[in-house]
mmCIF file of C-alpha atoms in Angstrom:
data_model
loop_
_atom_site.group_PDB
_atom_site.id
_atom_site.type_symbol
_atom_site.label_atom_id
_atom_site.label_comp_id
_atom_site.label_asym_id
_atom_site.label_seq_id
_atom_site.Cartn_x
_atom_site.Cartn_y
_atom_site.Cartn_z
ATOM 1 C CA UNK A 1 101.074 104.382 103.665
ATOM 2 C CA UNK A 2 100.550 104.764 99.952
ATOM 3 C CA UNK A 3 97.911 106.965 100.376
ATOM 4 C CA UNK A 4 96.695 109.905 102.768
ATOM 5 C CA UNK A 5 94.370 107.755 105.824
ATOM 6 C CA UNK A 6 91.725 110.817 105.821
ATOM 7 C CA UNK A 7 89.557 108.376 107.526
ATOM 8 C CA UNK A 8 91.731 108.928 110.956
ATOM 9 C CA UNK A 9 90.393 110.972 113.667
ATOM 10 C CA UNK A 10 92.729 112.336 115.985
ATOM 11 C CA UNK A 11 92.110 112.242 119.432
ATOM 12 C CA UNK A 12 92.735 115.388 120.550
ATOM 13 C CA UNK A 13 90.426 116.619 117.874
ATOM 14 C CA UNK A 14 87.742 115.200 119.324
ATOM 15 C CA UNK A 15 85.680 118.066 121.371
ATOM 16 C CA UNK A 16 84.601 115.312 124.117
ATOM 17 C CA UNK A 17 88.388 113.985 124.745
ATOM 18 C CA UNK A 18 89.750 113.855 128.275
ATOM 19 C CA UNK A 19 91.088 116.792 129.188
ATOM 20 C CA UNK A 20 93.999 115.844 131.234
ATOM 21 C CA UNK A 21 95.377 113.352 128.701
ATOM 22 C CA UNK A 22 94.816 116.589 126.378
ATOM 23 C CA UNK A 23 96.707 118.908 128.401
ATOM 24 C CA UNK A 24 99.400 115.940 128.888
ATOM 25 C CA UNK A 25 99.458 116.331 124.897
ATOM 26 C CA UNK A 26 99.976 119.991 125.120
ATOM 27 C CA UNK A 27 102.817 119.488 127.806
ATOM 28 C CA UNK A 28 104.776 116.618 125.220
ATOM 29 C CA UNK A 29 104.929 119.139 122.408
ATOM 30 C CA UNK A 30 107.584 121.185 123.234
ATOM 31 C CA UNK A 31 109.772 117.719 123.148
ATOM 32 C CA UNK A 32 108.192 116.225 120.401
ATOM 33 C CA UNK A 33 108.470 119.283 117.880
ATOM 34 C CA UNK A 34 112.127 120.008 119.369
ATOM 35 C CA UNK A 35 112.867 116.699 118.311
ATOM 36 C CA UNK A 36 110.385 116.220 114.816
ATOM 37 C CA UNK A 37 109.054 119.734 113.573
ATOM 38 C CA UNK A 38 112.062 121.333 112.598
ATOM 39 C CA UNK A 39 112.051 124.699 113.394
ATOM 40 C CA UNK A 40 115.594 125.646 113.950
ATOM 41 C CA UNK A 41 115.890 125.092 110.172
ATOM 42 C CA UNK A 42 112.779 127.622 109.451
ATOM 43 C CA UNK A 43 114.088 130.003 111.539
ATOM 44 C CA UNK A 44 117.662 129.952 110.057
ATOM 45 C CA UNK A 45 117.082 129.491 106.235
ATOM 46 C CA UNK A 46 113.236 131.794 106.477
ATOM 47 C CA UNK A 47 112.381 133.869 109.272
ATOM 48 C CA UNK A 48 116.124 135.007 110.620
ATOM 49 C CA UNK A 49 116.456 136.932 107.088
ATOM 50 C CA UNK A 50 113.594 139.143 107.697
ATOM 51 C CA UNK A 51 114.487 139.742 111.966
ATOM 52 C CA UNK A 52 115.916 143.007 112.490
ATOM 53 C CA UNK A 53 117.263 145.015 115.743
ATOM 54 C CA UNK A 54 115.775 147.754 115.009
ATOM 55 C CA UNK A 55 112.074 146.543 113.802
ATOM 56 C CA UNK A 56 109.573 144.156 115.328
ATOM 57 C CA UNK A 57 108.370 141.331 113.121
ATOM 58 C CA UNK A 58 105.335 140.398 113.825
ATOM 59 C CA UNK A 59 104.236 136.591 113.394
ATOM 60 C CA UNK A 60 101.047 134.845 113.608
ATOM 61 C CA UNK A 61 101.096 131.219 114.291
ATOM 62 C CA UNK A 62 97.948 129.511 112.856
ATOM 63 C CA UNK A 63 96.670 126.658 114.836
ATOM 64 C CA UNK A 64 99.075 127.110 117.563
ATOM 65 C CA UNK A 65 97.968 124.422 119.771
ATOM 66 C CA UNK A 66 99.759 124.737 123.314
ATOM 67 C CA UNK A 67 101.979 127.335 122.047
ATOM 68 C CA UNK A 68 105.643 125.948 122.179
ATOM 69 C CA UNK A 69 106.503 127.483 118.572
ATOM 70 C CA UNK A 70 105.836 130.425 119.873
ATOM 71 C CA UNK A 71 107.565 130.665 122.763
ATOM 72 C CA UNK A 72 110.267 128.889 121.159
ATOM 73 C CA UNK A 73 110.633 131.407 118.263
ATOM 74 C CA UNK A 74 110.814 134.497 120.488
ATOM 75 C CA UNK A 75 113.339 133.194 122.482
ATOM 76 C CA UNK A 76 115.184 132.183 120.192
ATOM 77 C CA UNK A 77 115.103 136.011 118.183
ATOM 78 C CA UNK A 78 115.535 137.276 121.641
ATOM 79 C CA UNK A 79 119.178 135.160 122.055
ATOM 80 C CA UNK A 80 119.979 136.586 118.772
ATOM 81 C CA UNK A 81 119.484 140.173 119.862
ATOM 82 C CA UNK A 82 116.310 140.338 117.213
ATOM 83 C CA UNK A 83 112.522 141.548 118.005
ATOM 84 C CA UNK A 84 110.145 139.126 117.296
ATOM 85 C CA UNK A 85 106.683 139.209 118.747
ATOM 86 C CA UNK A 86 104.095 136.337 117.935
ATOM 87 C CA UNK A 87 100.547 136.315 117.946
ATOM 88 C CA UNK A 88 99.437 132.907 118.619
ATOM 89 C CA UNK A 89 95.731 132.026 117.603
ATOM 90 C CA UNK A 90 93.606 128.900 117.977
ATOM 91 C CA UNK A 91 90.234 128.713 117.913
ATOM 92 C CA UNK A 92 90.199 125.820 120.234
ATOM 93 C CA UNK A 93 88.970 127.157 123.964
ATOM 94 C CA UNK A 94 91.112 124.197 125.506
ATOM 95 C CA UNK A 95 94.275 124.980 123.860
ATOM 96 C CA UNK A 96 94.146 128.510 124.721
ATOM 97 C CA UNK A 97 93.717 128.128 128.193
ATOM 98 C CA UNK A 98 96.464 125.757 128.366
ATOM 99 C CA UNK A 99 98.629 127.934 126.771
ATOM 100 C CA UNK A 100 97.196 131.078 128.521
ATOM 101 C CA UNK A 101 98.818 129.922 131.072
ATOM 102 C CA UNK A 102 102.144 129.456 129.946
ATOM 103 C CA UNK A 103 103.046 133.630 129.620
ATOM 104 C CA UNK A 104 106.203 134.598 127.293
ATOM 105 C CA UNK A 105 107.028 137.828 126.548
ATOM 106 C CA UNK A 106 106.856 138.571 122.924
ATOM 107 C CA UNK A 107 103.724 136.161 122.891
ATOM 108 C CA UNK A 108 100.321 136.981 122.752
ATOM 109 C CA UNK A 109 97.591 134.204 123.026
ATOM 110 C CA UNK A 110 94.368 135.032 121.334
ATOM 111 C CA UNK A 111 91.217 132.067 121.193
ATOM 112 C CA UNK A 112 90.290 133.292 117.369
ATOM 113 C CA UNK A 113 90.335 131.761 113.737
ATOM 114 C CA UNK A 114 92.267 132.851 110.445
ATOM 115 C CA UNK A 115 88.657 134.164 109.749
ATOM 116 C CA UNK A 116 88.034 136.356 112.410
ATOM 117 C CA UNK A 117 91.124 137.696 112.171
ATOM 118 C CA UNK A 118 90.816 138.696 107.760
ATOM 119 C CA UNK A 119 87.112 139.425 108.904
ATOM 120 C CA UNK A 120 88.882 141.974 111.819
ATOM 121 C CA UNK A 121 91.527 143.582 108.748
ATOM 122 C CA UNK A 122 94.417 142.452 110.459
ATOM 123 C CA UNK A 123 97.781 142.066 109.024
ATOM 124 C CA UNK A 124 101.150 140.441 109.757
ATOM 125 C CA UNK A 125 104.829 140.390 108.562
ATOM 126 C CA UNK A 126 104.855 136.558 108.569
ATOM 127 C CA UNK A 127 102.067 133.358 108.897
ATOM 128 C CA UNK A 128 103.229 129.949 110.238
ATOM 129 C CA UNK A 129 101.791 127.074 111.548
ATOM 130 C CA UNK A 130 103.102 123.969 112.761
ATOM 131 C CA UNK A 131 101.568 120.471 112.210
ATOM 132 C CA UNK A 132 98.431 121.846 111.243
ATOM 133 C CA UNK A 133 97.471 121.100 107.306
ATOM 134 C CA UNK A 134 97.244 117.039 107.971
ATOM 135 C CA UNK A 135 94.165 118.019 110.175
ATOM 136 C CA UNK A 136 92.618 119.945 107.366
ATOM 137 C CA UNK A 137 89.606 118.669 105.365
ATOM 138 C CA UNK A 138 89.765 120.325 101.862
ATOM 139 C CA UNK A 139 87.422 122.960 102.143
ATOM 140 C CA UNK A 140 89.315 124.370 105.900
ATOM 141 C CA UNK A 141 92.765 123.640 104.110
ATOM 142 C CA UNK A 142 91.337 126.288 101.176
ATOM 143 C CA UNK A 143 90.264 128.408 103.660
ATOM 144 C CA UNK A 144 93.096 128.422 105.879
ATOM 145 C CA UNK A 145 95.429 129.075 102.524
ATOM 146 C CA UNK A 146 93.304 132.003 101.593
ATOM 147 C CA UNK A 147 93.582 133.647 105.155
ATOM 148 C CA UNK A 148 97.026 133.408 105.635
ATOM 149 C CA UNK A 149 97.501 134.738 101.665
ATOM 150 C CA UNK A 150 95.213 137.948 103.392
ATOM 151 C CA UNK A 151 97.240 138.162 106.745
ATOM 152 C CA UNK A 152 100.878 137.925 105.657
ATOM 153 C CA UNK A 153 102.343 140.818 104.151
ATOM 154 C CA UNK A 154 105.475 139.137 103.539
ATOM 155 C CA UNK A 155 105.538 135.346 103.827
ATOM 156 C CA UNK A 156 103.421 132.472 105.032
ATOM 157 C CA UNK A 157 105.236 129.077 106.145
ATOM 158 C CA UNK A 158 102.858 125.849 107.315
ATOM 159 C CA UNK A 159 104.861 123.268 107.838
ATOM 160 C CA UNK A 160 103.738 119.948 108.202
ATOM 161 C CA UNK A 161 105.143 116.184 108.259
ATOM 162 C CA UNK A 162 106.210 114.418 105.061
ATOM 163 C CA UNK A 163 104.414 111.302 104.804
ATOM 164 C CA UNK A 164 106.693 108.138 104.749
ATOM 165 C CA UNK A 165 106.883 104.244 106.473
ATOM 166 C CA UNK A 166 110.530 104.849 107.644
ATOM 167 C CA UNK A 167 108.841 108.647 109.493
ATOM 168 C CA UNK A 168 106.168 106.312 110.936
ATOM 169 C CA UNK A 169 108.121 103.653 111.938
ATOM 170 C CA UNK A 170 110.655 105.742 113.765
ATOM 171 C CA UNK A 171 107.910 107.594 115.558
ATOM 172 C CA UNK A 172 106.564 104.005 116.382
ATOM 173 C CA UNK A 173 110.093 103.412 118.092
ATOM 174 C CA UNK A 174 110.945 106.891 119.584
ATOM 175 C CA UNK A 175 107.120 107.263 121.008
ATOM 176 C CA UNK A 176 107.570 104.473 122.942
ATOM 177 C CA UNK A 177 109.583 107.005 125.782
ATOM 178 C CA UNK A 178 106.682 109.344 125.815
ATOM 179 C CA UNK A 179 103.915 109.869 128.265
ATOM 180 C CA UNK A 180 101.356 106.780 127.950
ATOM 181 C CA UNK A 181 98.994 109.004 129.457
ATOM 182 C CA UNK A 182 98.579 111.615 126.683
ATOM 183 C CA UNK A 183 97.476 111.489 123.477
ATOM 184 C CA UNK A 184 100.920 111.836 121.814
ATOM 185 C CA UNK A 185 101.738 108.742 121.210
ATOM 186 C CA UNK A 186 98.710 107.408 118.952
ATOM 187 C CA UNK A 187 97.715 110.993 117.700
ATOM 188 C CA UNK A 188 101.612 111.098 116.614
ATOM 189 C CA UNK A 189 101.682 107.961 114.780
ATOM 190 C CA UNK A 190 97.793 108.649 113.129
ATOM 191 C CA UNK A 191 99.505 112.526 111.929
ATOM 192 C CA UNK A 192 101.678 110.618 110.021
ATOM 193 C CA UNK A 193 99.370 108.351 107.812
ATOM 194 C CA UNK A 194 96.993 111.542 107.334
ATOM 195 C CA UNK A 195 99.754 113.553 106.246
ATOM 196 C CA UNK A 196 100.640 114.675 102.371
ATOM 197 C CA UNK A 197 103.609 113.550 100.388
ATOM 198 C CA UNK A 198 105.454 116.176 98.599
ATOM 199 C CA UNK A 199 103.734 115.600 95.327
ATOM 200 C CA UNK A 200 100.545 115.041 96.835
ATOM 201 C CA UNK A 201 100.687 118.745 98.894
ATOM 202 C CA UNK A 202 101.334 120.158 95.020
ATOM 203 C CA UNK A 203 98.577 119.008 93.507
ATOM 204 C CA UNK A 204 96.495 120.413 95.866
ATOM 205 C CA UNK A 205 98.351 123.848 96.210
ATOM 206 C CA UNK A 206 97.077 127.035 94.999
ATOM 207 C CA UNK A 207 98.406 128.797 92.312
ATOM 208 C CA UNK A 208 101.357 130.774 93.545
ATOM 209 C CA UNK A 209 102.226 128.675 96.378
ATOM 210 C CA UNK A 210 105.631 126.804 96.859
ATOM 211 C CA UNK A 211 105.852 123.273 98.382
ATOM 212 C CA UNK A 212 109.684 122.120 99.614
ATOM 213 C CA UNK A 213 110.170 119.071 101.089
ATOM 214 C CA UNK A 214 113.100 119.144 103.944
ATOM 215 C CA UNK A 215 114.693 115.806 105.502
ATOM 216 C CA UNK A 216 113.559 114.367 107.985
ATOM 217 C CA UNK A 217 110.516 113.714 106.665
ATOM 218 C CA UNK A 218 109.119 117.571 106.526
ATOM 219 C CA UNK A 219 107.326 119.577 104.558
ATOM 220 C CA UNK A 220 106.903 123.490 103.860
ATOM 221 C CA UNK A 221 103.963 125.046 102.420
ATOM 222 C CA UNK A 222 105.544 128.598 101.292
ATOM 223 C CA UNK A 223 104.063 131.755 100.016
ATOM 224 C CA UNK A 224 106.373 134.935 99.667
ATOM 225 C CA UNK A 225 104.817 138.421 98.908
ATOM 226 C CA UNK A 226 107.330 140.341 97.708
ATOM 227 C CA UNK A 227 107.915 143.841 99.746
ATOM 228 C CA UNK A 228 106.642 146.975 97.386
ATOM 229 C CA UNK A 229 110.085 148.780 95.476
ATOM 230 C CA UNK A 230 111.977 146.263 96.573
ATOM 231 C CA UNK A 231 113.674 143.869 93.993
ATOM 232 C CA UNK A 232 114.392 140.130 93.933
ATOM 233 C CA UNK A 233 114.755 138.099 96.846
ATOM 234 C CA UNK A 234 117.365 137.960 99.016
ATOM 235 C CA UNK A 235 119.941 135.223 100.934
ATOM 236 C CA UNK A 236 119.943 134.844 104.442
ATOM 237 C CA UNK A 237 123.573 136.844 104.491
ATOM 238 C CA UNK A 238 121.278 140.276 104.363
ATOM 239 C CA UNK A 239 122.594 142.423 106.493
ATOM 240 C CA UNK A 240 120.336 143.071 109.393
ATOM 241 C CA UNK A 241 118.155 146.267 108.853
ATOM 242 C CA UNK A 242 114.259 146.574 107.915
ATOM 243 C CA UNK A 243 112.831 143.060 106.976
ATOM 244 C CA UNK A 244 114.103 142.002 103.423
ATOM 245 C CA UNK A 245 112.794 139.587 100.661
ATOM 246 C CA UNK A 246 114.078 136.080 101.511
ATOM 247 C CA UNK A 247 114.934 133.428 99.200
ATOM 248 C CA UNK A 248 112.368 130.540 99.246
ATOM 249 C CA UNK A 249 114.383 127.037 98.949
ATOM 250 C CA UNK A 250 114.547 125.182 95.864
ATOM 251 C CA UNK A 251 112.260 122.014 94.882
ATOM 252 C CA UNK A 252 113.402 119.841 97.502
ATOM 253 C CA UNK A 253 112.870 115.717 97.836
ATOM 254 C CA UNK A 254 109.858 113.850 97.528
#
């Protein structure tokens, strides 16, 4: 654990996997990230700040896997009285049928890369992804960085595990509960060891890129892209009304 395990290979990375322990995977997310990923607290502190009722944000979630952010997000917006709609991309075939067939309204599922879609001259309000960096090499982590700088008008957020022995030991414990036929359990635990530490994810970050680490055990990858005539950022008290600045966090905890 003192160092990133880039030697891991994930099982559900692997194009030959089985695809019903795969789709078992896919059906454990929404559990796992409601319990792990943390995205009740990027929805409050960054994305809530920029939701109006009167103007659709539009999201793209990089990497989006079986699509539970998603649908989670636009539900959520949609409780608050808020329009959200997601695109959500990955350019895994498996993953977007799985999540094809899982419909939400406010969600669109699309089977293309950050590429294609800088390549197509698209644009969005906001990039996320979920658990995604720690699969990364370094030359798709650059690349991915550079797309989402392209696509987000306003703000990108990747958010990703914070790499630590008390994170993998209480995944070791709390995985124990979850499906044995999936890959969620050993994939989970192997996420962990690839992942960054906060000063790690720095060094590697490109210039004008924030990273904040968040307890438990998370990290965010931030880039804000502040709106034309508009001055500094923002707090999350904005009044609601056309998408503001927001206030990236502070430094954070290794």
């Amino acid at each position: 654990m003192s160092r990133r395990d880039v030697g891991l290979v994930e099982l559900m990375d692997d194009p030959a996997c089985d695809l019903d322990r795969l789709e078992r995977t896919y059906a454990a997310f929404p559990l796992v990230n409601g319990v792990v990923a943390g995205w009740g607290r990027v929805y409050r502190e960054l994305l809530r700040p920029l939701l109006s009722a009167e103007r659709t944000l539009r999201v793209l979630d990089v990497g989006s896997g079986g699509g539970d952010v998603a649908r989670w997000l636009v539900r959520r917006a949609r409780r608050d009285g808020l329009r959200l709609q997601v695109v959500a991309v990955d350019p895994d075939e498996r993953a977007h049928a799985w999540a094809s067939r899982r419909p939400e309204p406010g969600v669109e599922y699309r089977c293309v890369s950050s590429g294609e879609l800088v390549a197509a001259g698209e644009t969005f309000d906001v990039v996320i992804s979920n658990h995604v960096l720690h699969h990364l090499d370094d030359e798709a982590r650059e690349s991915v960085l550079a797309d989402s700088e392209r696509l987000a008008e306003r703000l990108v957020v990747h958010s990703d595990i914070r790499r630590a022995r008390l994170a993998y030991l209480g995944y070791w414990l709390g995985s124990l509960v979850l499906d044995r036929r999936s890959f969620v359990r050993i994939d989970g635990l192997r996420s962990i060891r690839r992942s960054f530490r906060v000063d790690e994810l720095r060094a590697v970050a490109p210039p004008g890129w924030r990273v904040v680490g968040r307890e438990p055990f998370r990290l965010w990858l931030l880039h804000e892209t502040p709106a034309p005539g508009r001055g500094g950022a923002v707090s999350e008290s904005t009044a609601a009304g056309a998408p503001q600045a927001v206030r990236l966090p502070g430094g954070g905890r290794a």
